[in-house]
Coordinates of C-alpha atoms and ligand atoms in Angstrom, one line a residue:
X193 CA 117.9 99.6 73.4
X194 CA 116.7 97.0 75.9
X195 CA 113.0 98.7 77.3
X196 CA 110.0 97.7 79.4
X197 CA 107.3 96.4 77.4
X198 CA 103.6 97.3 77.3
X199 CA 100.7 99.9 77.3
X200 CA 100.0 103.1 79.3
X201 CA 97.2 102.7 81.5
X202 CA 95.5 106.1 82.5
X203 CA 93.2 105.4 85.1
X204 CA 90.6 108.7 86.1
X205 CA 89.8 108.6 89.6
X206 CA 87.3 111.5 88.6
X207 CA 84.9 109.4 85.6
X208 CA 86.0 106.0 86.9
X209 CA 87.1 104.9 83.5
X210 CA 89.9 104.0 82.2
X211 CA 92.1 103.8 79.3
X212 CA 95.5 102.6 77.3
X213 CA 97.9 103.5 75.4
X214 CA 100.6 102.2 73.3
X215 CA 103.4 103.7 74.4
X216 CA 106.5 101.7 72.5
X217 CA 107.8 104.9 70.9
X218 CA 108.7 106.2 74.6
X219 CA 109.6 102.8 76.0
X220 CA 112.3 102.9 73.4
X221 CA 113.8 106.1 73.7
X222 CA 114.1 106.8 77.4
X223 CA 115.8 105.0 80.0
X224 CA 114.3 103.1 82.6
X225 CA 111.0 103.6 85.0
X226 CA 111.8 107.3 85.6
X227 CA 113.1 108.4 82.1
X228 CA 109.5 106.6 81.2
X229 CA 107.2 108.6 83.5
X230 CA 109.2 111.5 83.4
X231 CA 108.5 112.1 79.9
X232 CA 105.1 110.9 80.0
X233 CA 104.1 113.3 82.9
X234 CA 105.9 115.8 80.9
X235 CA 103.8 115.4 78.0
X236 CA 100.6 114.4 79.9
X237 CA 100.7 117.1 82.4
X238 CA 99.4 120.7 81.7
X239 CA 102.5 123.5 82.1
X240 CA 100.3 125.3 84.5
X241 CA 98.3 122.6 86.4
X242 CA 97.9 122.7 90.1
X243 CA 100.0 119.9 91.9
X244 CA 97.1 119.4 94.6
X245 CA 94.7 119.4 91.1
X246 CA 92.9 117.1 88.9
X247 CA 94.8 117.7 86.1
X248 CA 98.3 116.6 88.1
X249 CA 98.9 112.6 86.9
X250 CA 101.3 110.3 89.0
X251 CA 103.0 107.9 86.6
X252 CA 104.3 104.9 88.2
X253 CA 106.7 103.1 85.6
X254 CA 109.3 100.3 85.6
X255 CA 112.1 99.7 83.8
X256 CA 112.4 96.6 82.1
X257 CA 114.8 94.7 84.1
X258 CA 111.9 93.6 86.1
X259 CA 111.2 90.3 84.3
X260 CA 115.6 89.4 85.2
X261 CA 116.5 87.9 88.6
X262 CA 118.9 90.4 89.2
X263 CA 120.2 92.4 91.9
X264 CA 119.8 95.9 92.6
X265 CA 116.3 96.0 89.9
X266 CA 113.8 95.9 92.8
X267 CA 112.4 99.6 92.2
X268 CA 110.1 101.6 90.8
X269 CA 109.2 105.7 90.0
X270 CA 106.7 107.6 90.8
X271 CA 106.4 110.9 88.8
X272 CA 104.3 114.3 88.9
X273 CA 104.2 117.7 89.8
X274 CA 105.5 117.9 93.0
X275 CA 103.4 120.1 96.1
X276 CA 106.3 121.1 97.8
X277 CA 108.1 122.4 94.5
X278 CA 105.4 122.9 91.7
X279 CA 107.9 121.5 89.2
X280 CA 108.1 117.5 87.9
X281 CA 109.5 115.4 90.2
X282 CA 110.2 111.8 90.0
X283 CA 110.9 109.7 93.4
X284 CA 111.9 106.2 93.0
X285 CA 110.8 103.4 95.4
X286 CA 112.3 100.2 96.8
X287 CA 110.6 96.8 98.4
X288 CA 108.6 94.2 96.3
X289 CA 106.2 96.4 94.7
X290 CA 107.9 97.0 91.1
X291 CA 107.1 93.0 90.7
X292 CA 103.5 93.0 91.3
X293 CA 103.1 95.8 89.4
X294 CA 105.2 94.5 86.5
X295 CA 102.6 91.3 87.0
X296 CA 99.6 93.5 85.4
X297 CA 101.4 93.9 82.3
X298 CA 101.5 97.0 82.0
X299 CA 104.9 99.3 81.5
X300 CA 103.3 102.2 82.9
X301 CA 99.7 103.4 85.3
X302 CA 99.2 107.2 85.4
X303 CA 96.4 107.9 88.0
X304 CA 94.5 111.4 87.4
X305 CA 91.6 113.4 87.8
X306 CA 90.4 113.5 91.3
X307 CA 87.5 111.6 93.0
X308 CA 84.8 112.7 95.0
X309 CA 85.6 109.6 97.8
X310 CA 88.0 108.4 99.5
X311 CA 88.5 105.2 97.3
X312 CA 91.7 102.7 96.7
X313 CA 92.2 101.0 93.4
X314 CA 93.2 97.5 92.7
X315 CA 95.0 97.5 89.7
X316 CA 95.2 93.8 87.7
X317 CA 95.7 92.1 84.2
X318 CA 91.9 92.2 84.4
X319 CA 90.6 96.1 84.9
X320 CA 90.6 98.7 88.0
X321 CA 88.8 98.3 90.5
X322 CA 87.5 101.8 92.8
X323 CA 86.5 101.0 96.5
X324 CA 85.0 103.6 98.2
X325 CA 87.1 103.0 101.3
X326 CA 85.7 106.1 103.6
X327 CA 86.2 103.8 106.9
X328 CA 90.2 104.1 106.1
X329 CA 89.8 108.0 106.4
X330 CA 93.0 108.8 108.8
X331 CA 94.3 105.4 108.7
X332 CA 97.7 104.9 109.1
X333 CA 99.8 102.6 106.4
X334 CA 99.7 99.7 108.6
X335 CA 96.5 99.7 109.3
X336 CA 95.5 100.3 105.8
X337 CA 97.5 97.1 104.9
X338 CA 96.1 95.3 107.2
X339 CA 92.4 96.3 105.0
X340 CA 93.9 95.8 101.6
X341 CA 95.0 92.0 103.2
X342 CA 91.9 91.0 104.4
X343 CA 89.8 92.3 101.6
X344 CA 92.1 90.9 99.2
X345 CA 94.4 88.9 99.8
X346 CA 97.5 91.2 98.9
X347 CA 100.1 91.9 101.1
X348 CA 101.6 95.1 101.7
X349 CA 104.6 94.0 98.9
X350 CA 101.6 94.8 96.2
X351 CA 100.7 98.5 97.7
X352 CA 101.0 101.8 97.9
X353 CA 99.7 103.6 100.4
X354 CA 98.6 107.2 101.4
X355 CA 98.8 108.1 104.8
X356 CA 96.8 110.9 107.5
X357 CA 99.8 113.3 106.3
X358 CA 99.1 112.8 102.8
X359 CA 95.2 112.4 102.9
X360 CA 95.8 116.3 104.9
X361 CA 97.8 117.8 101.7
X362 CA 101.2 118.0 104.0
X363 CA 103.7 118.9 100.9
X364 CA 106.3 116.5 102.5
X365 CA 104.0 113.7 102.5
X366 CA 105.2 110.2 100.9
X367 CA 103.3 107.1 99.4
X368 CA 104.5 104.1 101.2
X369 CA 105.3 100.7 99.7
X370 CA 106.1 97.8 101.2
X371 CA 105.3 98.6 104.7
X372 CA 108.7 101.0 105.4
X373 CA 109.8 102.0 102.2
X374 CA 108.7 105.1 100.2
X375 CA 108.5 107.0 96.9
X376 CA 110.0 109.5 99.6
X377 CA 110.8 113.1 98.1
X378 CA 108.7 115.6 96.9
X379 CA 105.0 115.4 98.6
X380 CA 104.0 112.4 96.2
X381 CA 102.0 111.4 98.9
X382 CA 99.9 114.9 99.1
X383 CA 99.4 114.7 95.4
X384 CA 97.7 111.5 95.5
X385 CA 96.3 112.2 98.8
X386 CA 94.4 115.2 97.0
X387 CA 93.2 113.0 94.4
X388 CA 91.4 111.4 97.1
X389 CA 93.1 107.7 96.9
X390 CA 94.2 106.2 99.9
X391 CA 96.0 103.5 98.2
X392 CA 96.9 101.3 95.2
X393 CA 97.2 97.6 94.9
X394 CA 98.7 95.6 92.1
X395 CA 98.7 92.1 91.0
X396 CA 98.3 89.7 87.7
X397 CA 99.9 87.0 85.9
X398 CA 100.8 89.1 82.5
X399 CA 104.1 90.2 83.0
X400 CA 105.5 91.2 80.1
X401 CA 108.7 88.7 78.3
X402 CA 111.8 91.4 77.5
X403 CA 114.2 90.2 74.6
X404 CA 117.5 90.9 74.5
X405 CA 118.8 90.5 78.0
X406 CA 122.3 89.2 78.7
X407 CA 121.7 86.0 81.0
X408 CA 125.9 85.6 81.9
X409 CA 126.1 89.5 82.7
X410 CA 122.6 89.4 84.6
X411 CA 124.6 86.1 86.8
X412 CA 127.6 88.0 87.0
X413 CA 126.2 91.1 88.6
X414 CA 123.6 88.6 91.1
X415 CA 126.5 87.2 92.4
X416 CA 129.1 90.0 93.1
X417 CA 126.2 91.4 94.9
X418 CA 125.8 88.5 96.8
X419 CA 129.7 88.4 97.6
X420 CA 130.5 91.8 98.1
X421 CA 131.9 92.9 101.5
X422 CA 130.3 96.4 101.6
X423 CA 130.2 98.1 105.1
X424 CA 126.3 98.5 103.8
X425 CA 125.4 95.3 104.4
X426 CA 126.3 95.6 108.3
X427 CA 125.0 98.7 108.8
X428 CA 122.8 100.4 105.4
X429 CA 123.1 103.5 104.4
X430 CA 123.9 104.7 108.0
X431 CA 127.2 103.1 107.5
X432 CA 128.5 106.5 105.5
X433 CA 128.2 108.3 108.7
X434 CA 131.5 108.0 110.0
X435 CA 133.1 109.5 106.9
X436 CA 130.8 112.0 106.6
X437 CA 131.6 113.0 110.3
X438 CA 135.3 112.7 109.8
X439 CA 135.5 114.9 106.8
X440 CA 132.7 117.2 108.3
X441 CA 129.9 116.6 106.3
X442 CA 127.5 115.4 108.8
X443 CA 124.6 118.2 109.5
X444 CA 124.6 118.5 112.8
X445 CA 122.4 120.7 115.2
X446 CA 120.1 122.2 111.8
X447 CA 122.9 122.8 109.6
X448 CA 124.6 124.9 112.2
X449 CA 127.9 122.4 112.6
X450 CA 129.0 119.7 109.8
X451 CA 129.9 117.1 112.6
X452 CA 128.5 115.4 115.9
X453 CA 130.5 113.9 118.7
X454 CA 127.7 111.7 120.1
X455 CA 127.3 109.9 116.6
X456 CA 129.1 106.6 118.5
X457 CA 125.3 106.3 120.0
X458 CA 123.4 106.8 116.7
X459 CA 125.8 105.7 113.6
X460 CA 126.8 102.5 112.8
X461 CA 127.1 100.5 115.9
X462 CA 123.7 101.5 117.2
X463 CA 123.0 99.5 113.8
X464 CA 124.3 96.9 114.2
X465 CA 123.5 96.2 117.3
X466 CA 120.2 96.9 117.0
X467 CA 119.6 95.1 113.7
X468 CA 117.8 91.4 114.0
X469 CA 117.5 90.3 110.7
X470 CA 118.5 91.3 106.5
X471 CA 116.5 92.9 104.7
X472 CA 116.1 93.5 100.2
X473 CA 114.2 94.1 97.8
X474 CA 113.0 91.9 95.2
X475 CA 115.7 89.2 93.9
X476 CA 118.5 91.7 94.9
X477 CA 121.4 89.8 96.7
X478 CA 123.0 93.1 97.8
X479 CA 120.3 93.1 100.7
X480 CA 121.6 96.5 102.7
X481 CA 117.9 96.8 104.0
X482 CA 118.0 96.4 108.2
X483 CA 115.2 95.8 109.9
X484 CA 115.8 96.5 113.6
X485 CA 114.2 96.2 116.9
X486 CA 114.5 97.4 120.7
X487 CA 113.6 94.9 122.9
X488 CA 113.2 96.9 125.6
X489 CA 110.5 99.0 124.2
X490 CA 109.5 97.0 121.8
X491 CA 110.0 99.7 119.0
X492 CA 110.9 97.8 115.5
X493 CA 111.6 99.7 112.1
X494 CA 113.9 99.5 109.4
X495 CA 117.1 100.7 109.5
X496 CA 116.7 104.0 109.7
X497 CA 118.7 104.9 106.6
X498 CA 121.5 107.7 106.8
X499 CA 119.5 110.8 106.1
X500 CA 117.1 109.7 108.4
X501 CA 119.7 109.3 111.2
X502 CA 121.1 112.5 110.5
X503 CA 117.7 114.7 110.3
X504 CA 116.1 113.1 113.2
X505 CA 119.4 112.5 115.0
X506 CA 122.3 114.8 114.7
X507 CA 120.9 117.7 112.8
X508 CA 118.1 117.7 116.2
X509 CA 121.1 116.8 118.5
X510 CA 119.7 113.7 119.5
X511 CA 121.6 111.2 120.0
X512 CA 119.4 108.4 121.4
X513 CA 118.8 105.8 118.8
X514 CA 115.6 104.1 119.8
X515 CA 114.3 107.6 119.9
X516 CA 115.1 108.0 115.7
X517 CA 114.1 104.3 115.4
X518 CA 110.8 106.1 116.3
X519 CA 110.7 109.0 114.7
X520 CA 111.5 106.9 111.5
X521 CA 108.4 104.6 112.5
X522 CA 106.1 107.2 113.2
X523 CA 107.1 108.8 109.6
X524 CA 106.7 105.4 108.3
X525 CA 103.3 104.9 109.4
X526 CA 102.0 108.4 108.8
X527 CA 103.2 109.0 105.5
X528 CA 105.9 111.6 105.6
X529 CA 109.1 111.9 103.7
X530 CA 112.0 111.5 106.9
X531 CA 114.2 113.8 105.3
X532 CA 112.1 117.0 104.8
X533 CA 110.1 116.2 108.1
X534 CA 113.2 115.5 110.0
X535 CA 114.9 118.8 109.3
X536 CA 111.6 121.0 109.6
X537 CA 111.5 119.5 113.0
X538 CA 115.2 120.4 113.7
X539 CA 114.7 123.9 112.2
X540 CA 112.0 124.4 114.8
X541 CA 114.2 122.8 118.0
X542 CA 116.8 125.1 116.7
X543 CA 114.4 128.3 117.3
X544 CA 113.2 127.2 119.9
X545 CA 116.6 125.9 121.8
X546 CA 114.9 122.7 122.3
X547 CA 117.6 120.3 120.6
X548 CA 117.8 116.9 122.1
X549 CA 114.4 117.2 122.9
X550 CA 113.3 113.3 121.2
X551 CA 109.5 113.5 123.1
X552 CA 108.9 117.2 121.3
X553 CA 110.1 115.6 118.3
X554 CA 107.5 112.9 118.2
X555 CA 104.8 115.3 119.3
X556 CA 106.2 117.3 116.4
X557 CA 105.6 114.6 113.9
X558 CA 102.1 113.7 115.0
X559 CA 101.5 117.3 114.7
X560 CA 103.2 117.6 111.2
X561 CA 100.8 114.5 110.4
X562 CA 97.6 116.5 111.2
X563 CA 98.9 119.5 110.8
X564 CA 97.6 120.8 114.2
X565 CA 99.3 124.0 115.9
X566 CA 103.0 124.6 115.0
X567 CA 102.9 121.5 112.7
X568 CA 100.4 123.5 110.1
X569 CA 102.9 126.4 109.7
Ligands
LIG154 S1 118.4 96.0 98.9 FE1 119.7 97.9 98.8 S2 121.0 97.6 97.1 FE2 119.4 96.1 96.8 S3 117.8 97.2 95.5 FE3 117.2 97.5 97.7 S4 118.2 99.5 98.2 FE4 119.2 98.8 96.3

């Protein structure tokens, strides 16, 4: 079987040291960056550890498409013991950051232990680095970006990044790569939050060469990628709403009705017309990423993707898009998974007959963020 090449690294936020592994025997027998850190959490892991503990690892791994211009291979897993579960979770990641990472040469980085600081790591084909970065305490992922850049250089298409919701142990909480796109599910973003590391950074020159790949099939799949017609690249993910709706499959006011008559203001023509540019991930000509802006307020995110539009939208009975586009930014830039979030928050305007209500919403997420008040229930 075609598989990623290269060692383990297992970096201990605890000592500060680290260490590798050859690794080939799993490389070989499980498929792709998940199969890869799933069974290396799984062996790594104690059966009892605490997800918010020392002894939890995230594995990030990569499959070995990486090195292949190819469509759709622009991702990468995360994997652990998830907070808002306890069991092993894996949560797989979009953007540019599988690249970078693939540039250190290494197949797979497990992060454990759990450091007395709040430090980031900038992982290369030459060592770890640990900054203690407490002046980033609370930061949000933008502005943490903005730190990684000017200290080194590295754009946020090399990072992942803890936000406040994540550094304050919310079990929804994401790590965010990219800028807007997230190892989403889970609480990933708690579990690293708890190990005290606000983000990680990769870069090198050592990506690994993969034998065996087919150079006509690789060519064939770029370009029916790049000629499909998809509805998704007009309006993402979001595009799947009208079915849904038709067929009653939409969750609409928290779960209480499968379909939502205002979703002509929030679906795909709210999309579309708010959309001012494409948007991928590495080499993938499929591109069904959409940033999007309001002029008007001034609001730009990305997309927001379907399950964002329906947690923040109809399953809260809101049905003024700029309002999601911020809820989905607000998420984005604090660190919280928009699915789980989004349908706490509509479980709560449900109890409280507040749906519709987007300015409780956005308090709600702040709140959420920092768990203050109702958001720390
Ligand atoms: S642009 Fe869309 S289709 Fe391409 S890798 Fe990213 S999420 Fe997948």
């Amino acid at each position: 079987m075609i598989h990623a090449e290269g060692p383990l690294l297992s970096v201990d936020v605890d000592s500060q040291e680290t260490t590798e592994a050859e690794v080939d025997d799993v490389l070989a027998s499980y498929v792709g960056g998940r199969g890869v850190g799933t069974k290396l959490a799984h062996d790594r892991i104690p059966f009892d550890a605490d997800p918010f503990g020392p002894d939890n690892s995230l594995v990030f791994a990569v499959g070995p498409l990486q090195t292949s211009m190819m469509s759709y291979t622009g991702r990468i897993s995360c994997t652990g013991l998830s907070p808002l579960t306890d069991g092993l979770l894996s949560s797989n990641a979009g953007g540019f950051i599988s690249r970078p990472f693939y540039d250190t040469g290494y197949a797979a980085v497990e992060v454990t232990g759990e450091s007395d600081e709040l430090v980031g790591l900038v992982v290369t084909d030459e060592g770890v680095s640990f900054e203690p970065v407490p002046e980033l305490e609370s930061a949000t992922v933008s502005e943490t970006n903005e730190y990684i850049e000017s200290e080194h250089g590295l754009d946020e298409s090399h990072t992942a990044v803890v936000g406040p919701a994540g550094e304050n142990g919310v079990r929804f909480a994401a790590i965010i790569t990219s800028g807007s796109r997230a190892f989403g599910r889970g609480g990933l973003g708690a579990a690293l939050g708890a190990k005290n590391v606000k983000y990680l950074a990769f870069d090198g020159d050592s990506r690994p060469d993969v034998e065996g790949l087919d150079d006509e099939l690789v060519r064939e799949i770029h370009t029916e990628a790049s000629e499909s017609g998809s509805p998704m690249k007009d309006a993402g993910t979001v595009s799947v709403s009208d079915y849904a709706n038709a067929v009653g499959a939409l969750p609409t006011r928290y779960f209480e009705e499968l379909s939502y008559d205002e979703l002509d203001e929030i679906g795909s023509a709210a999309v579309i017309e708010h959309k001012y540019k494409k948007g991928t991930c590495s080499s993938c000509a499929f591109a069904c990423k959409l940033p999007t802006r309001d002029e008007e307020s001034g609001i730009e995110t990305e997309g927001p993707e379907y399950e964002t539009m329906m947690s923040f939208g109809s399953n809260a009975a809101v049905d003024d898009f700029v309002a999601i586009m911020k809820s989905n930014e607000l998420c984005d830039e604090y660190g919280l998974d928009t699915i789980s979030c989004g349908d706490a928050v509509a479980a709560y305007l449900a109890a409280e007959d507040e749906f519709g209500n987007a300015e409780l919403v956005h308090e709600l997420i702040e709140k959420i963020a920092h768990r203050e008040g109702v958001g720390d229930t």
